[in-house]
Coordinates of C-alpha atoms in Angstrom, one line a residue:
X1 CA 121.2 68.8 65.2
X2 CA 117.8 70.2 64.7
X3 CA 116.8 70.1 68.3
X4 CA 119.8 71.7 69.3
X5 CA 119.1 74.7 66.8
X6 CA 115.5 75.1 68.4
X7 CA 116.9 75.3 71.8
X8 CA 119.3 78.2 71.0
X9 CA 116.4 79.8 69.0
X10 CA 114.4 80.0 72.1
X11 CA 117.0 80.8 74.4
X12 CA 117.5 84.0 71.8
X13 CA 113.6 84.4 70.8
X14 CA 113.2 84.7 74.9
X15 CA 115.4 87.9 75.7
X16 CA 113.0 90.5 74.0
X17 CA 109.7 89.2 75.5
X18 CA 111.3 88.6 78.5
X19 CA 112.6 92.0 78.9
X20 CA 109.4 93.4 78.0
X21 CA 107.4 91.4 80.5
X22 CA 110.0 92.3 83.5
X23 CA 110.3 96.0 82.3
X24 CA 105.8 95.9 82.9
X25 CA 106.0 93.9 85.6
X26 CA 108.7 96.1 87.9
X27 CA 106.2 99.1 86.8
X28 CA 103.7 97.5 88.9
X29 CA 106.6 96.5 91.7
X30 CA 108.7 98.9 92.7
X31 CA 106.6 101.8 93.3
X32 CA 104.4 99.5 95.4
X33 CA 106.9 98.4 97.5
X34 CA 108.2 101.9 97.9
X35 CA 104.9 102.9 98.8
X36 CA 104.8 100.3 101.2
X37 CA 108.3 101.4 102.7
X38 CA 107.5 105.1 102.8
X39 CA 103.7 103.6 104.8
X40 CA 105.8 101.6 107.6
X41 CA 107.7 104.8 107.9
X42 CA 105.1 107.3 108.5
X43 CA 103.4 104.8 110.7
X44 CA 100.6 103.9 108.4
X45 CA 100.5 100.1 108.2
X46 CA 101.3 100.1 111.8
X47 CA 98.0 101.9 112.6
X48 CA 96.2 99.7 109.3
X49 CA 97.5 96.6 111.2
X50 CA 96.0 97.3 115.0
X51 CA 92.4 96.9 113.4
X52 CA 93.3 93.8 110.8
X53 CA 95.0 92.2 113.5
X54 CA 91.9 90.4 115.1
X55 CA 90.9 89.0 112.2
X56 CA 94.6 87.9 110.5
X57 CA 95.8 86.4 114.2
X58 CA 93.2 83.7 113.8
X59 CA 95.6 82.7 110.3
X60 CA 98.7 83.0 112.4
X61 CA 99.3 86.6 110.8
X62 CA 99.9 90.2 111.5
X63 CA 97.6 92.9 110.5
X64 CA 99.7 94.3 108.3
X65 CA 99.7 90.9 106.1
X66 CA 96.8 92.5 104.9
X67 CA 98.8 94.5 102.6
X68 CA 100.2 92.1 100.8
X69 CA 97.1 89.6 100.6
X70 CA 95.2 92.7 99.1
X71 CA 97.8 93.5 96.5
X72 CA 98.3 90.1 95.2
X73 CA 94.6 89.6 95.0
X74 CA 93.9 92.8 93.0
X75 CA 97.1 92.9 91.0
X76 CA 99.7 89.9 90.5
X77 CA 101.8 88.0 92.8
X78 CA 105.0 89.3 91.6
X79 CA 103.3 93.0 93.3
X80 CA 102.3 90.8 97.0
X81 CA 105.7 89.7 96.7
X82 CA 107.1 93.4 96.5
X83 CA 105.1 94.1 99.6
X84 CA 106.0 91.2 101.3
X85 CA 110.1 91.7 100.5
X86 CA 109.2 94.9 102.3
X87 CA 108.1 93.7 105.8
X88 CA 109.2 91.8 108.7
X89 CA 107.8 88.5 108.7
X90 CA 109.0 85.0 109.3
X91 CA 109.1 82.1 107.0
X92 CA 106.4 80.8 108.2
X93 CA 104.0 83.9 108.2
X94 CA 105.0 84.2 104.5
X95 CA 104.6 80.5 103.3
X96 CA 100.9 81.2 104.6
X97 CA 100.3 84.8 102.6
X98 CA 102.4 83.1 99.6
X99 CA 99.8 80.3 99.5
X100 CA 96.5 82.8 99.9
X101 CA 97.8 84.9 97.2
X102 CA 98.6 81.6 95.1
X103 CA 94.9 80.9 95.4
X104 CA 93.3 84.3 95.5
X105 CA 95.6 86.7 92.4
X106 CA 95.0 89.3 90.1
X107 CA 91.5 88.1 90.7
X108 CA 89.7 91.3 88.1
X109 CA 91.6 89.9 85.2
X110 CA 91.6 86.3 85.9
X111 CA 87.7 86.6 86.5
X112 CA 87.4 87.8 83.5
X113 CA 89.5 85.3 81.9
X114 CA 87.4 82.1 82.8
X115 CA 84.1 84.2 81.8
X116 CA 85.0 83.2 78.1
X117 CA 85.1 79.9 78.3
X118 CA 81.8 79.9 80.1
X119 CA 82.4 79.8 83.6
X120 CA 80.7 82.2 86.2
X121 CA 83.4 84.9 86.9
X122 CA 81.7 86.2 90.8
X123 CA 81.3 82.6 91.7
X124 CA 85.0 81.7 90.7
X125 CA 86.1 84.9 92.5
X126 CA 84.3 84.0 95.8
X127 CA 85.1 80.8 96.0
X128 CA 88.8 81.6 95.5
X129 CA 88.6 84.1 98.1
X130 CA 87.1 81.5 100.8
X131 CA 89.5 79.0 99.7
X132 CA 92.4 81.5 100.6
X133 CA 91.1 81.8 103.9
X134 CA 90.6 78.1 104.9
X135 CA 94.1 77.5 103.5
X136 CA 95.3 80.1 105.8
X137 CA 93.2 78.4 108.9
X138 CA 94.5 74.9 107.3
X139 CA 98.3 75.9 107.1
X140 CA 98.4 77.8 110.8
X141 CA 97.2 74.7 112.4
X142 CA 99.5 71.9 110.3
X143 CA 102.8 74.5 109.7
X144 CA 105.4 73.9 112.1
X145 CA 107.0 77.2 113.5
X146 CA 109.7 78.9 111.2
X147 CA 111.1 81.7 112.9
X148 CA 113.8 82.3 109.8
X149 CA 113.3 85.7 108.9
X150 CA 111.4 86.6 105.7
X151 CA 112.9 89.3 102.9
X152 CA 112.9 92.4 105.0
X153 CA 114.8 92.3 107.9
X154 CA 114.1 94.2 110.9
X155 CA 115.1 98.0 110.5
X156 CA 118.7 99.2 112.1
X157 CA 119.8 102.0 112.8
X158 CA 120.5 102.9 109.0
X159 CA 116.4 103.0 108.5
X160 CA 115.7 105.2 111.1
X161 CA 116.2 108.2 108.7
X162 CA 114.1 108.9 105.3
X163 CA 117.3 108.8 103.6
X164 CA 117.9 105.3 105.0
X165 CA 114.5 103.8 104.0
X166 CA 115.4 105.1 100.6
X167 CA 118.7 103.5 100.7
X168 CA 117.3 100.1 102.1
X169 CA 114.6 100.2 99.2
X170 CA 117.1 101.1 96.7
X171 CA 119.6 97.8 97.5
X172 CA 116.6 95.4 98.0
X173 CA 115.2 96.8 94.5
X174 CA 118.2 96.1 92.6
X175 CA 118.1 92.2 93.9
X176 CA 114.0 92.1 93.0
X177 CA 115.4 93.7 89.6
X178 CA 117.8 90.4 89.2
X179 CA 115.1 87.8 90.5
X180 CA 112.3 88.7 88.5
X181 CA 114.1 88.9 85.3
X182 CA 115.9 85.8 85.9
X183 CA 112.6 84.0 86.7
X184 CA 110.7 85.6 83.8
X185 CA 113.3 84.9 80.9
X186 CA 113.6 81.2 82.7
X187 CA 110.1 80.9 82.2
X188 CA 110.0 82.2 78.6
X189 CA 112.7 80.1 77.3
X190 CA 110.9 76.6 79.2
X191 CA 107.7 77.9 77.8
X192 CA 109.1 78.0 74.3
X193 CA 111.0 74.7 74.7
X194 CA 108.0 72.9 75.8
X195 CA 105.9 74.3 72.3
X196 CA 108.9 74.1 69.7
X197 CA 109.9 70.8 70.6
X198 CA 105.9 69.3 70.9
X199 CA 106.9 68.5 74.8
X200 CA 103.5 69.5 75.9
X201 CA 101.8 67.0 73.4
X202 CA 103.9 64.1 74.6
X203 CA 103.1 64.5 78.1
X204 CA 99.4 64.5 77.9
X205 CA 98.9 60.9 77.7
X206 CA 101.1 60.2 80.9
X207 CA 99.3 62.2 83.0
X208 CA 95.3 60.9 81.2
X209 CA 95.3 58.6 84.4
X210 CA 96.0 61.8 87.2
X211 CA 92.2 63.2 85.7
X212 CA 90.5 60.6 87.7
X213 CA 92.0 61.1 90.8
X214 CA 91.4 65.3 90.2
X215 CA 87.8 64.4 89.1
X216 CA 88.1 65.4 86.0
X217 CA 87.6 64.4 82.5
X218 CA 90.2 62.4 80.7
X219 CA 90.3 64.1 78.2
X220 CA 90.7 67.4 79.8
X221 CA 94.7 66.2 80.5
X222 CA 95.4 68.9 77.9
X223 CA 93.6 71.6 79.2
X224 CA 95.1 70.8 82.7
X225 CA 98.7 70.9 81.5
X226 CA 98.4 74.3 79.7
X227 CA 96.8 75.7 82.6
X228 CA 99.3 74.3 85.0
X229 CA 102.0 75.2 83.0
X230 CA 101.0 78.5 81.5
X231 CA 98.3 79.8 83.7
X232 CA 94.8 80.8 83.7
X233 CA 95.2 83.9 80.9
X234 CA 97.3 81.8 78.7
X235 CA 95.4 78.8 79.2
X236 CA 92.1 80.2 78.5
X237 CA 93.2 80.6 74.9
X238 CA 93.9 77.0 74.4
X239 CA 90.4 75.8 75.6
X240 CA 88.1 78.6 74.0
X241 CA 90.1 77.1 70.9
X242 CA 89.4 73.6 71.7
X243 CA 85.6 74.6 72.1
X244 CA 85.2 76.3 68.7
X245 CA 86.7 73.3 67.0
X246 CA 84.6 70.7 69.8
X247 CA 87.1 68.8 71.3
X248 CA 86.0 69.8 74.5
X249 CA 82.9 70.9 75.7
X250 CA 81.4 73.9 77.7
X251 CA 80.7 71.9 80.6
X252 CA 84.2 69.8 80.6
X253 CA 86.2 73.4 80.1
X254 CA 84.2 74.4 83.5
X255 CA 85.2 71.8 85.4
X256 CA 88.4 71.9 84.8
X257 CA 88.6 75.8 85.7
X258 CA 86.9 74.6 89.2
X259 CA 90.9 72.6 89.2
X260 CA 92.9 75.6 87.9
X261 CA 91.5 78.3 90.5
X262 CA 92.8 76.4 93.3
X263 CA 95.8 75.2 91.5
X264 CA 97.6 76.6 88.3
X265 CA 100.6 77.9 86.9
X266 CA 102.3 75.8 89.4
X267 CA 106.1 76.2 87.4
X268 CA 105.7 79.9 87.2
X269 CA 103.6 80.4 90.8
X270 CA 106.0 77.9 92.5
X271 CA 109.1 79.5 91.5
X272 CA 108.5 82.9 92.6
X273 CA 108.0 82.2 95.8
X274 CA 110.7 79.5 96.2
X275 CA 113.5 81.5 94.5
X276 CA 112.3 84.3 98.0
X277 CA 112.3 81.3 100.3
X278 CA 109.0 79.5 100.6
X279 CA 108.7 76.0 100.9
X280 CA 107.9 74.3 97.3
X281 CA 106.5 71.5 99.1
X282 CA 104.3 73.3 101.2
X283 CA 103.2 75.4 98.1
X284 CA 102.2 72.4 95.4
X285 CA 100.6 70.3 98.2
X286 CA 98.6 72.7 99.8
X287 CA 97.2 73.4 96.5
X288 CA 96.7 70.4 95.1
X289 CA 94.8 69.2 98.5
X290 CA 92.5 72.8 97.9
X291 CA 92.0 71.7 94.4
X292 CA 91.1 68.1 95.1
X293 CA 88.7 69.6 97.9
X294 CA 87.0 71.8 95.5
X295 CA 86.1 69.3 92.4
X296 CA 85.1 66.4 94.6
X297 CA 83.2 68.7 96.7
X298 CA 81.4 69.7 94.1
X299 CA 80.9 66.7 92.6
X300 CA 79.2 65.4 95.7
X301 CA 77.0 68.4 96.0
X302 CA 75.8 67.6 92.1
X303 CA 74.9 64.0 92.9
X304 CA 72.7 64.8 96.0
X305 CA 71.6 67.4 94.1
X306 CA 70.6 65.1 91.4
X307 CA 69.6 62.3 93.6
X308 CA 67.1 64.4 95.4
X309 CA 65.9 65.6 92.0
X310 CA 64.9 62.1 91.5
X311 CA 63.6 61.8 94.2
X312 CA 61.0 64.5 93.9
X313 CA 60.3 63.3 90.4

């Protein structure tokens, strides 16, 4: 009975943050994606796109991608996804953005983020930004071809006009309106399930075992969980208060953000994308393979390092 009493508390306790997230969020969103709208119209991205598009065809991408990929990494992926729900692209050409933008977000605040718990914010930010480009190269050469159109659908005669742009951005508003607040209070009311009920406690030591394999600490399970479940911003919290009270680290906290920029917030990040479309599978594999890459990388590069050290000595 007391279980039961929890659940409805956070399915109630959710409505007012949730409303309050989506209300800052679609801020962010919808003049964005009119701006974006208003910029195919007058010809803008078109021009943007014939000088991006030697670089983006190499990712299997139009110029114009460029948008999108530039939004999400200065801003959130809920804004790339505005832009992207405003163009014509195929499934395919979106799972590709989706997964460089899943990598490579809101990259000023998140930068910030891991800087407290002592990792190197311009170093994090580069090597996300390079590990959004070889996932790019990595999906255009595995992805098979998805011609399924993506959000916007190319304009008809209703578009030619300004008065039919508006109208087109108007209807495909109110639907991002209903998405994103369905996503966000979802998200809220798991959130708040997963910390009333201890849920996140008793799935640490199931997962102890996966640290090995993601070159990690075992003891870092919890830090991996919060992060993957809540995020970098969220997840910071937890591990600068597991540092002041030492159980964890400086150095463990670090490696586990070298995990988290490649791959985090995979229920939140996941869902956003596959509620528009995008292949979940594509999404958590590719970033769990970028995330593998990145810590055992690393790790190799510290052993020669430290072998050739030795050597010298």
């Amino acid at each position: 009975m007391e279980k039961i009493t929890i659940i409805k508390r956070c399915f109630t306790t959710a409505v007012r943050p949730s409303l309050k997230t989506s209300w800052w969020l679609l801020k962010i969103m919808l003049p964005i994606s009119l701006a974006v709208r208003l910029l195919q119209y007058y010809g803008v991205i078109e021009w943007c796109a014939q000088w991006l598009n030697p670089i983006f065809q190499y990712l299997g991408l139009p110029g114009a991608s460029a948008i999108a990929f530039l939004t999400g990494a200065s801003v959130t992926t809920y804004a790339c996804l505005a832009v992207m729900l405003s163009m014509t692209l195929t499934m395919r050409q979106a799972t590709i953005i989706a997964i460089m933008v899943l990598i490579c977000h809101a990259l000023p605040l998140e930068c910030a983020v891991v800087k407290k718990v002592g990792s190197k914010p311009f170093r994090m930010g580069m090597i996300r930004i390079m590990g959004a480009f070889m996932a790019a190269l990595y999906l255009n050469m595995v992805l098979p071809e998805m011609d399924a159109p993506f959000g916007h659908v190319a304009a008809s005669d209703v578009t030619v006009t300004l008065g039919g742009v508006l109208q087109e951005w108007g209807i495909s508003s109110v639907k991002l309106v209903i998405m994103i607040m369905g996503i966000i209070y979802s998200l809220s009311v798991v959130q708040r399930m997963m910390d009333d009920l201890g849920i996140m406690y008793q799935l640490v030591r199931p997962i102890q075992p996966l640290m090995s394999f993601f070159g990690l600490p075992r003891n870092a399970a919890y830090l991996w969980l919060v992060g993957n479940v809540l995020g970098i911003s969220y997840g910071s919290a937890m591990m600068i208060s597991l540092e002041e009270s030492g159980q964890i680290t400086k150095e463990e906290a670090n490696e586990v953000n070298y995990h988290l920029i490649m791959n985090h917030s995979m229920l939140e990040d996941t869902m956003v994308f596959a509620t528009a479309g995008v292949s979940a599978v594509w999404i958590l594999s590719t970033r769990i393979l970028f995330a593998l890459l990145l810590v055992w990388g690393r790790r190799g590069l510290l052993a020669l390092r430290a072998d050739a050290l030795d050597d010298v000595l």
